[in-house]
Amino acid sequence: MDFLASFIFRLDRVIWGIPLLILLPLAGIFLTFRLRLLPWRNLGFALRSICHSQTIGSGDISPFQSLMTSLSATVGVGNIAGVATAMTAGGPGALFWMWLTALFGLSLKYSESLLAVKFREINNKGEMCGGAMYILRNAFPHSRLAAILAIIFSLAVVIASFGIGNMTQSNAIAGVLEQTYSLPRPLTGIVLSILCFVIISGGIKKIASFTSKLVPFMAIFYFIAAFLSIAVNWRNIPAGAEAIIVGAFSPECALGGAVGITLTETIRYGVARGIFSNEAGLGSAPIAAAAASTDHCARQGYINMTATFIDTLVICTMTGLVIASSGILPNHGLSGAALTVQAFTMILGGFGENLISLSLLLFAFSTILGWSYYGEKSLEYLTGSGGSRIIYRLCFGVALFIGAVSSLEIVWAVSDIFNALMCIPNITAVLLLNKVVLSETLDFQNFVLRRQS
């Protein structure tokens, strides 16, 4: 067993090594310039479209609900624990590289969401189905390699949905409730399993209805909590911001040379945590994008693209500023969520601890709901039928209980591996279809220009 665990951890480090951490940003850079910077130039239009999105065209849910479902899976423990991990291992400058990864990730999220809508199909229940597996199948109908990549992607999503989208999240929730409120883990696991099963049993419409209410509330709640912390500690903000910028290129200067963090580590942790946080390029969010009612694939691409902006450039930034301005770095005694909790507590006392605990609970639960849909639709692709969904939902509920009462270090590593297996087929499809993305983008640009005039 120790040998297997050691092998999995080594494999995780190899897969998420330099090659993949270079591939994803390079793909984002290529698409950004291939699309003539339009994802950046039209970011204002995309953000305005969130509030003015209408249910037009064919689809199962509204464009706004699609975005909220995507955000529910994206905004999670990584926004609290992931930022802290990056800034502990890579110094405060890691946040800068998270920003840079997100900026180019906008084009990745836009492209994969656009393609998901363009190549989606309707199942025998009249529901929309899309994602990298359908892109590969419908864009390359006679390619055996594309068919294999589609199967690999779908299988990876199903497995990852039980890991990063289920057990690790329920474990985080159970840990917070046990530490802060002394609630027993088995009780938390039972309540989570029942509540989640009730919601996901209603399918995408019930999930979307719930997340469209939960996600805006939790995002605004966390933003206010972080803003309050920053406002109370405003005198330290300039020093914190300086540590982030200086640390991005000279981490030892930013930390007084005490920690010995190298520039390579700063970039590596910033890029890796940025990818894990906003999931641009992994291919998960397009599964939700494909369910949206829309009249043009580029329209939904822009709307879903804003998830990367909200996740990393807003929520992760708030977390990073709280940590950087708290003076808690460098601190080798804490990492992950514990570091973020301590940063809030140092500024706001016990009130801050309760705020961050509630935020972590909401973030983790929303991730569970979003990933349950991703896993279910991927299993439907593998089996060719929606009949397996009841079995999946029951197994998903059982896994939530197991995650709440177990130690999950190895589950995190397995989840990382299968996230990489999702990423490779998805990036392959997006890059091969870059001409299609450009064509659809330019076709929609006239509408964007009319709205901006």
XYZ file of C-alpha atoms in Angstrom:
453
model
C 0.000 0.000 0.000
C 2.857 2.397 0.830
C 4.456 1.570 -2.521
C 1.204 2.335 -4.366
C 0.755 5.633 -2.544
C 4.361 6.591 -3.241
C 3.911 5.729 -6.920
C 0.733 7.822 -7.187
C 2.375 10.849 -5.566
C 5.398 10.563 -7.893
C 3.137 10.188 -10.932
C 1.177 13.254 -9.865
C 4.369 15.334 -9.672
C 5.518 14.080 -13.082
C 2.203 14.683 -14.870
C 1.788 18.136 -13.373
C 5.422 18.938 -14.043
C 6.927 21.625 -16.230
C 5.641 20.315 -19.632
C 1.939 20.530 -18.752
C 2.377 23.753 -16.786
C 3.957 25.239 -19.912
C 1.432 23.738 -22.359
C -1.669 25.314 -20.794
C -0.364 28.907 -20.574
C 1.134 28.635 -24.082
C -2.215 27.411 -25.419
C -3.879 30.404 -23.759
C -1.303 32.806 -25.202
C -1.702 31.311 -28.694
C -5.505 31.555 -28.596
C -5.431 35.096 -27.216
C -3.431 36.371 -30.192
C -5.119 34.007 -32.673
C -8.424 35.589 -31.663
C -6.911 39.081 -32.088
C -7.203 39.847 -28.366
C -10.990 39.810 -28.670
C -11.543 37.905 -25.383
C -9.721 40.788 -23.649
C -11.232 43.542 -25.791
C -14.748 42.190 -25.240
C -14.420 41.470 -21.511
C -16.651 44.437 -20.698
C -19.305 43.121 -23.077
C -19.001 39.676 -21.491
C -19.446 41.032 -17.956
C -22.461 43.126 -19.012
C -23.952 40.057 -20.690
C -24.151 38.293 -17.315
C -26.760 40.757 -16.093
C -28.576 41.086 -19.410
C -28.490 37.463 -20.547
C -31.805 36.251 -21.886
C -33.133 32.767 -22.544
C -32.938 32.750 -26.336
C -32.427 29.890 -28.728
C -32.431 26.228 -27.722
C -31.108 24.816 -24.465
C -32.018 23.401 -21.050
C -31.140 26.353 -18.782
C -30.602 30.099 -19.097
C -27.154 31.536 -19.962
C -26.915 32.955 -16.425
C -27.753 29.581 -14.861
C -25.124 27.928 -17.052
C -22.505 30.391 -15.809
C -23.557 29.888 -12.181
C -23.329 26.099 -12.576
C -19.859 26.529 -14.029
C -18.871 28.924 -11.247
C -20.291 26.593 -8.609
C -17.768 23.945 -9.653
C -14.937 26.437 -10.190
C -15.186 28.587 -7.071
C -14.241 26.159 -4.350
C -11.649 25.237 -1.760
C -8.928 26.334 -4.188
C -9.949 29.964 -3.794
C -9.243 29.751 -0.065
C -6.744 26.926 0.393
C -5.164 26.994 -3.090
C -4.143 30.647 -2.910
C -2.621 30.125 0.533
C -0.733 27.044 -0.662
C 0.683 28.953 -3.637
C 1.756 31.909 -1.498
C 3.311 29.650 1.138
C 5.282 27.467 -1.272
C 5.998 30.125 -3.904
C 5.902 33.322 -1.867
C 3.458 36.241 -2.277
C 4.636 36.685 -5.886
C 2.841 33.461 -6.826
C -0.392 35.480 -6.854
C 0.948 37.576 -9.745
C 1.507 34.440 -11.817
C -1.999 33.279 -10.925
C -3.261 36.563 -12.402
C -1.229 36.119 -15.569
C -2.446 32.544 -15.975
C -6.043 33.729 -15.599
C -5.640 36.517 -18.165
C -4.622 34.048 -20.859
C -7.029 31.503 -19.410
C -9.875 33.788 -20.516
C -9.223 32.790 -24.133
C -9.051 29.110 -23.207
C -12.340 29.203 -21.291
C -13.966 31.201 -24.088
C -12.791 28.822 -26.827
C -13.708 25.572 -25.099
C -17.145 26.903 -24.108
C -17.822 28.153 -27.647
C -16.926 24.772 -29.129
C -19.043 22.937 -26.552
C -22.136 24.835 -27.688
C -21.318 24.515 -31.382
C -20.827 20.730 -31.287
C -23.411 19.812 -28.661
C -26.187 17.324 -29.357
C -29.568 16.345 -27.940
C -30.039 13.018 -26.128
C -33.115 10.794 -26.211
C -34.635 12.744 -23.304
C -34.403 16.004 -25.201
C -31.508 17.294 -23.039
C -28.465 19.120 -24.356
C -25.164 17.255 -24.090
C -21.772 18.798 -24.734
C -18.159 19.050 -23.688
C -14.813 17.902 -25.024
C -16.091 14.371 -25.690
C -18.849 15.631 -28.006
C -16.503 18.163 -29.605
C -14.081 15.359 -30.475
C -16.827 13.056 -31.727
C -18.739 15.578 -33.815
C -15.844 17.667 -35.123
C -13.773 14.603 -36.083
C -16.427 11.930 -36.810
C -14.095 9.592 -38.716
C -11.061 9.810 -36.464
C -10.298 6.801 -34.272
C -7.842 8.874 -32.236
C -10.542 11.461 -31.520
C -12.889 8.697 -30.376
C -10.223 7.345 -28.004
C -9.488 10.823 -26.627
C -13.216 11.378 -26.055
C -13.427 8.175 -24.016
C -10.302 9.092 -22.021
C -11.730 12.536 -21.266
C -15.116 11.185 -20.175
C -13.605 8.492 -17.966
C -11.260 11.032 -16.385
C -14.176 13.372 -15.609
C -16.183 10.590 -13.969
C -13.268 9.593 -11.735
C -12.300 13.202 -10.971
C -15.909 13.974 -10.033
C -15.602 11.526 -7.139
C -12.258 12.996 -6.110
C -11.817 16.741 -6.478
C -15.550 17.225 -7.032
C -16.775 15.105 -4.145
C -14.645 13.481 -1.442
C -12.081 16.270 -1.071
C -14.867 18.846 -0.797
C -16.903 16.904 1.772
C -13.689 16.326 3.730
C -13.049 20.075 3.790
C -16.606 20.790 4.934
C -16.463 18.135 7.660
C -13.091 19.432 8.833
C -14.319 23.023 9.127
C -17.504 22.074 10.961
C -15.596 19.798 13.333
C -12.893 22.361 14.081
C -15.112 25.443 14.351
C -18.390 24.053 15.668
C -17.390 20.599 17.060
C -19.831 18.779 14.773
C -19.015 15.071 14.332
C -17.812 14.116 10.870
C -20.278 11.208 10.371
C -23.218 13.542 10.978
C -21.843 16.015 8.455
C -21.367 13.215 5.933
C -24.961 11.978 6.316
C -26.479 15.463 5.984
C -24.304 16.267 2.953
C -25.205 13.011 1.214
C -28.952 13.482 1.686
C -28.978 17.167 0.773
C -26.851 16.656 -2.316
C -28.905 13.679 -3.536
C -32.133 15.671 -3.207
C -30.717 18.482 -5.338
C -28.920 16.477 -8.045
C -31.854 14.074 -8.452
C -33.643 16.924 -10.208
C -31.011 17.053 -12.935
C -29.431 20.138 -14.469
C -32.547 22.298 -14.109
C -32.701 21.819 -10.338
C -28.920 22.115 -9.961
C -28.900 25.297 -12.036
C -31.853 26.742 -10.142
C -30.097 26.131 -6.815
C -26.637 27.340 -7.889
C -28.055 30.476 -9.522
C -29.166 31.501 -6.013
C -26.257 30.085 -3.991
C -23.282 31.218 -6.082
C -24.064 34.966 -6.225
C -24.768 34.961 -2.479
C -21.564 33.136 -1.532
C -19.389 35.188 -3.907
C -20.754 38.504 -2.597
C -20.544 37.256 1.005
C -16.878 36.299 0.630
C -16.058 39.511 -1.222
C -17.546 41.571 1.601
C -15.692 39.516 4.237
C -12.384 39.964 2.410
C -13.040 43.649 1.711
C -13.819 44.192 5.390
C -10.510 42.557 6.329
C -8.617 44.667 3.821
C -10.380 47.849 4.955
C -9.540 47.197 8.617
C -5.926 46.489 7.659
C -5.646 49.178 4.946
C -2.323 50.555 6.177
C -0.602 47.288 5.259
C -2.081 47.039 1.747
C 0.738 48.970 -0.015
C 3.348 46.710 1.600
C 1.312 43.620 0.725
C 0.886 44.706 -2.899
C 4.599 45.466 -3.128
C 5.429 42.002 -1.801
C 3.234 40.457 -4.522
C 4.803 42.444 -7.390
C 8.400 42.242 -6.156
C 7.969 38.603 -5.189
C 6.782 37.723 -8.697
C 10.289 38.360 -10.026
C 12.458 38.320 -6.907
C 10.851 36.158 -4.207
C 13.856 36.290 -1.879
C 13.762 40.107 -1.855
C 10.052 40.089 -1.086
C 10.587 37.741 1.859
C 13.826 39.234 3.088
C 15.842 36.269 1.821
C 14.716 34.171 4.785
C 12.883 31.414 3.026
C 15.016 30.561 0.002
C 12.130 30.347 -2.474
C 13.347 30.465 -6.076
C 11.752 32.282 -9.002
C 11.046 28.908 -10.645
C 9.049 27.789 -7.609
C 7.132 31.068 -7.529
C 6.111 30.724 -11.189
C 5.390 27.001 -10.890
C 3.094 27.305 -7.876
C 1.392 30.408 -9.239
C 0.619 28.806 -12.607
C -0.401 25.450 -11.087
C -2.734 26.938 -8.469
C -4.145 29.346 -11.043
C -5.058 26.457 -13.336
C -6.566 24.437 -10.499
C -8.573 27.417 -9.311
C -10.203 28.603 -12.553
C -10.014 25.259 -14.452
C -9.451 27.039 -17.787
C -8.317 24.383 -20.252
C -9.395 21.386 -18.186
C -12.648 21.033 -20.139
C -15.021 20.786 -17.174
C -16.922 24.095 -17.496
C -17.910 23.567 -21.174
C -20.153 20.679 -20.081
C -22.330 23.253 -18.310
C -21.954 25.786 -21.132
C -23.449 23.270 -23.575
C -26.725 23.208 -21.633
C -27.353 26.951 -22.048
C -30.126 28.430 -24.178
C -28.377 30.626 -26.720
C -28.619 31.781 -30.311
C -24.864 31.870 -30.942
C -22.044 29.756 -29.575
C -19.768 32.802 -29.190
C -22.318 34.546 -26.984
C -22.202 31.728 -24.427
C -18.444 31.534 -24.821
C -18.143 35.128 -23.638
C -20.570 34.612 -20.759
C -18.802 31.475 -19.483
C -15.417 33.153 -19.961
C -16.255 35.519 -17.118
C -16.035 32.593 -14.678
C -12.238 32.748 -14.977
C -12.264 36.492 -14.342
C -14.534 36.193 -11.278
C -12.745 33.158 -9.850
C -9.112 34.250 -10.073
C -8.956 37.969 -10.797
C -11.585 38.822 -8.180
C -12.012 36.120 -5.504
C -8.437 34.764 -5.446
C -7.118 38.334 -5.504
C -9.134 39.203 -2.403
C -7.786 36.126 -0.610
C -4.230 36.961 -1.673
C -4.458 40.581 -0.521
C -5.780 39.513 2.885
C -2.877 37.063 3.310
C -0.198 39.433 1.950
C -1.332 42.350 4.117
C -1.746 40.276 7.287
C 2.000 39.888 7.803
C 1.608 36.143 8.297
C 4.133 35.322 5.536
C 6.675 33.821 5.720
C 5.169 31.224 8.041
C 6.148 27.555 7.690
C 3.823 26.446 10.445
C 0.639 26.909 8.426
C -0.520 26.201 4.899
C -3.685 25.835 2.860
C -7.015 26.780 4.406
C -5.468 27.016 7.889
C -3.232 29.870 6.716
C -6.158 31.783 5.219
C -8.230 31.276 8.368
C -5.333 32.548 10.478
C -4.907 35.615 8.247
C -8.588 36.544 8.617
C -8.476 35.808 12.349
C -5.422 38.037 12.857
C -7.353 40.938 11.347
C -10.945 40.325 12.473
C -10.524 37.989 15.435
C -13.062 35.205 16.025
C -15.513 36.964 13.706
C -13.059 36.464 10.849
C -12.715 32.773 11.633
C -16.479 32.312 11.418
C -16.670 34.263 8.155
C -14.010 32.172 6.448
C -15.412 28.919 7.820
C -18.851 29.682 6.383
C -17.300 30.723 3.068
C -15.321 27.490 2.843
C -18.462 25.480 3.551
C -20.440 27.263 0.808
C -17.605 27.103 -1.725
C -17.072 23.387 -1.183
C -20.770 22.511 -1.346
C -21.257 24.447 -4.583
C -18.306 22.575 -6.103
C -19.954 19.271 -5.217
C -23.126 20.235 -7.102
C -21.327 21.429 -10.212
C -19.069 18.396 -10.479
C -21.959 15.995 -9.948
C -23.400 17.249 -13.233
C -20.048 16.977 -15.026
C -19.593 13.391 -13.868
C -23.151 12.384 -14.695
C -23.014 13.734 -18.262
C -19.635 12.098 -18.847
C -20.924 8.746 -17.636
C -23.901 9.179 -19.958
C -21.464 9.593 -22.868
C -19.568 6.433 -21.889
C -22.675 4.272 -21.482
C -24.660 5.809 -24.327
C -27.688 6.122 -22.063
C -29.009 8.254 -19.238
C -30.210 5.141 -17.419
C -27.017 4.975 -15.354
C -27.638 8.354 -13.727
C -29.564 7.002 -10.712
C -26.691 4.627 -9.904
C -24.212 7.461 -10.310
C -26.198 9.736 -7.995
C -26.405 7.067 -5.295
C -22.675 6.327 -5.543
C -21.965 10.065 -5.465
C -23.908 10.393 -2.216
C -22.074 7.448 -0.631
C -18.721 8.934 -1.671
C -19.631 12.190 0.067
C -20.012 10.324 3.357
C -16.731 8.434 2.861
C -14.932 11.682 2.092
C -16.288 13.352 5.222
C -14.911 10.682 7.569
C -11.650 9.737 5.810
C -8.105 11.008 5.320
C -7.726 11.942 1.672
C -4.133 12.836 0.793
C -3.992 10.097 -1.834
C -7.396 11.114 -3.241
C -6.045 14.605 -3.958
C -3.153 13.084 -5.898
C -5.431 10.758 -7.895
C -7.726 13.696 -8.681
C -4.771 15.718 -9.940
C -3.773 12.884 -12.282
C -7.223 12.571 -13.792
C -7.527 16.345 -14.135
C -4.444 16.151 -16.344
C -6.057 13.345 -18.342
C -9.032 15.661 -18.879
C -6.821 18.519 -19.937
C -4.889 16.769 -22.720
C -7.874 15.695 -24.922
C -9.592 19.039 -24.321
C -6.576 21.178 -25.245
C -5.945 18.981 -28.286
C -9.491 19.570 -29.548
C -9.423 23.321 -28.882
C -6.078 23.869 -30.625
C -7.024 21.764 -33.655
C -10.268 23.704 -34.003
C -8.770 27.178 -33.555
C -9.938 28.183 -37.067
C -13.509 27.311 -36.142
C -13.241 29.380 -32.958
C -11.879 32.355 -34.904
C -14.583 32.079 -37.563
C -17.415 31.993 -35.008
C -15.821 34.832 -33.036
C -15.549 37.117 -36.063
C -19.095 36.207 -37.106
C -20.396 37.365 -33.714
C -18.164 40.442 -33.522
C -20.568 42.598 -35.561
C -23.226 42.068 -32.900
C -20.741 42.999 -30.156
C -19.776 46.190 -31.985
C -23.436 47.168 -32.412
C -24.028 46.697 -28.675
C -20.958 48.789 -27.817
C -21.811 51.643 -30.171
